[in-house]
C-alpha cells in the first residue's frame, strides 16, 4: 500500500503566515503539520509516499521534509500546477500509485484516530474505498456524508443545506478503481474536481464504499482559529502521553503546563501557559502568555497585558478575540 499526501493548496486563510511557506509547513507544537501525516503513514508501514505540491514550493519541501530518510520512508514529489481539487490531485498521482491501493491524507489535517481499520477495509474486506467520518458543528464547511442503515448513500461538498453532521475528515483509502471515478467526473460549481463527487460516482456505479466514524480529536488547520485549537488539543494530548518536557527552569519565570518551548529560546521573568507553544530562537522578557503560538525568531519585551489566543511571528500578529490580524 502506498501513501499520498496533498499539499498544493494556497492557504489563503492563514495569510500572512502562509505568505512565505505552504500552510502544511507551518508548525503545530513546534513540528510542521505535514510531519504528523508522514508519521501516521510510516506507523502503518506505508513507506512509499507521494506528496502533491505546487512546483514553486519544491525547494521549501526539500529543505524541511526532504526525501524521507529521517522516517525511513521514500518520498516522491508530484506537481499540481493549479489547485483544481482533490480529485485533480489524485489524477496527477496516477503514475506514482501504479495500480496499487493507497491511503490518501490531506496535508493540513491532524487526525488522532488510528487508520489501521480504514486500510484493512480496502486491503482485506473487499471494499473499493473507505473514508473517515466525524461529527462537526459546522457541516456546511465540509464534505458531508449521508448514511442510511450503515451505508453511505450520498456525499456532498460544502452543502448549503447539509443532510447530516457527518463530515468527511480528509482521510481516504482507495483501490486503483478510484482513477476511473476521477476521470469520469466534471468540475463542480466551485470549478474544482471534488473527491466527494468521485466517491459518489463509485457509489452510483455499485462500488463498495466503507466508512469509519471517529470521536477522537481532529482538525483541518486551515484557519487561524483551527490552528490555535489544534495547538491546544495537541499539547493536551502530549501532556496525557507524558512526552512534554516538564523540567523547564527559566529565570524568574512561571511555567503553567501544558507548554512546549524550544530549548533555543530565552524566557526571562515571564508567565507562560497554559497551552502555549514557543518556537526556536524566541526571546521573551516580562511577558504573560496563554493559549498562544509564538513562532520562530519572535522577540517580545515588557508586555503590559496578558497575551492570549494569539499567533505571533516577527512580522505578523493574529489575535483571535479581535477577529483579525495586523502587522
PDB file of N, CA, C and O in Angstrom, residues 112-138:
ATOM      1  N   UNK A 112      -6.129  12.092  15.060  1.00  0.00           N
ATOM      2  CA  UNK A 112      -5.604  11.254  16.132  1.00  0.00           C
ATOM      3  C   UNK A 112      -6.121   9.816  16.052  1.00  0.00           C
ATOM      4  O   UNK A 112      -5.553   8.924  16.675  1.00  0.00           O
ATOM      5  N   UNK A 113      -7.186   9.590  15.297  1.00  0.00           N
ATOM      6  CA  UNK A 113      -7.730   8.252  15.128  1.00  0.00           C
ATOM      7  C   UNK A 113      -6.725   7.319  14.444  1.00  0.00           C
ATOM      8  O   UNK A 113      -6.066   7.704  13.473  1.00  0.00           O
ATOM      9  N   UNK A 114      -6.597   6.076  14.953  1.00  0.00           N
ATOM     10  CA  UNK A 114      -5.809   5.072  14.246  1.00  0.00           C
ATOM     11  C   UNK A 114      -6.447   4.799  12.888  1.00  0.00           C
ATOM     12  O   UNK A 114      -7.671   4.697  12.761  1.00  0.00           O
ATOM     13  N   UNK A 115      -5.614   4.682  11.851  1.00  0.00           N
ATOM     14  CA  UNK A 115      -6.115   4.490  10.492  1.00  0.00           C
ATOM     15  C   UNK A 115      -5.972   3.049  10.011  1.00  0.00           C
ATOM     16  O   UNK A 115      -6.227   2.755   8.846  1.00  0.00           O
ATOM     17  N   UNK A 116      -5.599   2.164  10.905  1.00  0.00           N
ATOM     18  CA  UNK A 116      -5.398   0.771  10.512  1.00  0.00           C
ATOM     19  C   UNK A 116      -6.693   0.145   9.985  1.00  0.00           C
ATOM     20  O   UNK A 116      -6.685  -0.542   8.954  1.00  0.00           O
ATOM     21  N   UNK A 117      -7.819   0.371  10.669  1.00  0.00           N
ATOM     22  CA  UNK A 117      -9.092  -0.230  10.234  1.00  0.00           C
ATOM     23  C   UNK A 117      -9.509   0.287   8.865  1.00  0.00           C
ATOM     24  O   UNK A 117     -10.084  -0.457   8.062  1.00  0.00           O
ATOM     25  N   UNK A 118      -9.213   1.560   8.595  1.00  0.00           N
ATOM     26  CA  UNK A 118      -9.549   2.127   7.288  1.00  0.00           C
ATOM     27  C   UNK A 118      -8.754   1.418   6.195  1.00  0.00           C
ATOM     28  O   UNK A 118      -9.300   1.082   5.138  1.00  0.00           O
ATOM     29  N   UNK A 119      -7.488   1.183   6.455  1.00  0.00           N
ATOM     30  CA  UNK A 119      -6.666   0.465   5.474  1.00  0.00           C
ATOM     31  C   UNK A 119      -7.173  -0.965   5.274  1.00  0.00           C
ATOM     32  O   UNK A 119      -7.281  -1.444   4.136  1.00  0.00           O
ATOM     33  N   UNK A 120      -7.501  -1.634   6.387  1.00  0.00           N
ATOM     34  CA  UNK A 120      -7.957  -3.016   6.282  1.00  0.00           C
ATOM     35  C   UNK A 120      -9.273  -3.134   5.538  1.00  0.00           C
ATOM     36  O   UNK A 120      -9.542  -4.155   4.888  1.00  0.00           O
ATOM     37  N   UNK A 121     -10.104  -2.104   5.605  1.00  0.00           N
ATOM     38  CA  UNK A 121     -11.377  -2.130   4.884  1.00  0.00           C
ATOM     39  C   UNK A 121     -11.167  -2.258   3.384  1.00  0.00           C
ATOM     40  O   UNK A 121     -12.015  -2.803   2.658  1.00  0.00           O
ATOM     41  N   UNK A 122     -10.036  -1.749   2.888  1.00  0.00           N
ATOM     42  CA  UNK A 122      -9.715  -1.836   1.462  1.00  0.00           C
ATOM     43  C   UNK A 122      -8.822  -3.042   1.172  1.00  0.00           C
ATOM     44  O   UNK A 122      -9.016  -3.755   0.186  1.00  0.00           O
ATOM     45  N   UNK A 123      -7.864  -3.308   2.051  1.00  0.00           N
ATOM     46  CA  UNK A 123      -6.906  -4.380   1.782  1.00  0.00           C
ATOM     47  C   UNK A 123      -7.512  -5.766   1.977  1.00  0.00           C
ATOM     48  O   UNK A 123      -7.197  -6.702   1.234  1.00  0.00           O
ATOM     49  N   UNK A 124      -8.390  -5.918   2.983  1.00  0.00           N
ATOM     50  CA  UNK A 124      -8.858  -7.258   3.351  1.00  0.00           C
ATOM     51  C   UNK A 124     -10.373  -7.451   3.301  1.00  0.00           C
ATOM     52  O   UNK A 124     -10.835  -8.595   3.347  1.00  0.00           O
ATOM     53  N   UNK A 125     -11.151  -6.381   3.241  1.00  0.00           N
ATOM     54  CA  UNK A 125     -12.605  -6.506   3.367  1.00  0.00           C
ATOM     55  C   UNK A 125     -13.357  -6.265   2.065  1.00  0.00           C
ATOM     56  O   UNK A 125     -14.555  -6.004   2.063  1.00  0.00           O
ATOM     57  N   UNK A 126     -12.665  -6.306   0.950  1.00  0.00           N
ATOM     58  CA  UNK A 126     -13.288  -6.285  -0.381  1.00  0.00           C
ATOM     59  C   UNK A 126     -14.031  -4.982  -0.686  1.00  0.00           C
ATOM     60  O   UNK A 126     -14.991  -4.984  -1.456  1.00  0.00           O
ATOM     61  N   UNK A 127     -13.611  -3.888  -0.085  1.00  0.00           N
ATOM     62  CA  UNK A 127     -14.162  -2.576  -0.438  1.00  0.00           C
ATOM     63  C   UNK A 127     -13.222  -1.875  -1.418  1.00  0.00           C
ATOM     64  O   UNK A 127     -12.006  -2.083  -1.380  1.00  0.00           O
ATOM     65  N   UNK A 128     -13.801  -1.043  -2.270  1.00  0.00           N
ATOM     66  CA  UNK A 128     -13.003  -0.272  -3.216  1.00  0.00           C
ATOM     67  C   UNK A 128     -12.530   1.054  -2.626  1.00  0.00           C
ATOM     68  O   UNK A 128     -11.578   1.653  -3.112  1.00  0.00           O
ATOM     69  N   UNK A 129     -13.229   1.503  -1.581  1.00  0.00           N
ATOM     70  CA  UNK A 129     -12.873   2.766  -0.931  1.00  0.00           C
ATOM     71  C   UNK A 129     -13.358   2.726   0.508  1.00  0.00           C
ATOM     72  O   UNK A 129     -14.299   1.996   0.856  1.00  0.00           O
ATOM     73  N   UNK A 130     -12.703   3.511   1.360  1.00  0.00           N
ATOM     74  CA  UNK A 130     -13.132   3.673   2.745  1.00  0.00           C
ATOM     75  C   UNK A 130     -12.778   5.090   3.176  1.00  0.00           C
ATOM     76  O   UNK A 130     -11.715   5.602   2.821  1.00  0.00           O
ATOM     77  N   UNK A 131     -13.676   5.719   3.919  1.00  0.00           N
ATOM     78  CA  UNK A 131     -13.463   7.113   4.312  1.00  0.00           C
ATOM     79  C   UNK A 131     -13.699   7.278   5.801  1.00  0.00           C
ATOM     80  O   UNK A 131     -14.454   6.520   6.425  1.00  0.00           O
ATOM     81  N   UNK A 132     -13.010   8.262   6.388  1.00  0.00           N
ATOM     82  CA  UNK A 132     -13.147   8.557   7.809  1.00  0.00           C
ATOM     83  C   UNK A 132     -14.155   9.686   7.988  1.00  0.00           C
ATOM     84  O   UNK A 132     -14.066  10.727   7.324  1.00  0.00           O
ATOM     85  N   UNK A 133     -15.119   9.477   8.903  1.00  0.00           N
ATOM     86  CA  UNK A 133     -16.165  10.453   9.166  1.00  0.00           C
ATOM     87  C   UNK A 133     -16.129  10.877  10.633  1.00  0.00           C
ATOM     88  O   UNK A 133     -15.748  10.102  11.507  1.00  0.00           O
ATOM     89  N   UNK A 134     -16.550  12.109  10.891  1.00  0.00           N
ATOM     90  CA  UNK A 134     -16.673  12.593  12.259  1.00  0.00           C
ATOM     91  C   UNK A 134     -17.723  13.688  12.339  1.00  0.00           C
ATOM     92  O   UNK A 134     -17.937  14.426  11.374  1.00  0.00           O
ATOM     93  N   UNK A 135     -18.393  13.788  13.476  1.00  0.00           N
ATOM     94  CA  UNK A 135     -19.420  14.811  13.652  1.00  0.00           C
ATOM     95  C   UNK A 135     -18.785  16.190  13.803  1.00  0.00           C
ATOM     96  O   UNK A 135     -17.780  16.353  14.494  1.00  0.00           O
ATOM     97  N   UNK A 136     -19.394  17.178  13.147  1.00  0.00           N
ATOM     98  CA  UNK A 136     -18.902  18.546  13.210  1.00  0.00           C
ATOM     99  C   UNK A 136     -20.051  19.504  13.511  1.00  0.00           C
ATOM    100  O   UNK A 136     -21.216  19.192  13.259  1.00  0.00           O
ATOM    101  N   UNK A 137     -19.702  20.664  14.057  1.00  0.00           N
ATOM    102  CA  UNK A 137     -20.718  21.670  14.378  1.00  0.00           C
ATOM    103  C   UNK A 137     -21.070  22.551  13.186  1.00  0.00           C
ATOM    104  O   UNK A 137     -22.104  23.201  13.178  1.00  0.00           O
ATOM    105  N   UNK A 138     -20.185  22.576  12.179  1.00  0.00           N
ATOM    106  CA  UNK A 138     -20.381  23.459  11.021  1.00  0.00           C
ATOM    107  C   UNK A 138     -20.308  22.646   9.725  1.00  0.00           C
ATOM    108  O   UNK A 138     -19.376  22.802   8.942  1.00  0.00           O
TER     109      UNK A 138
END
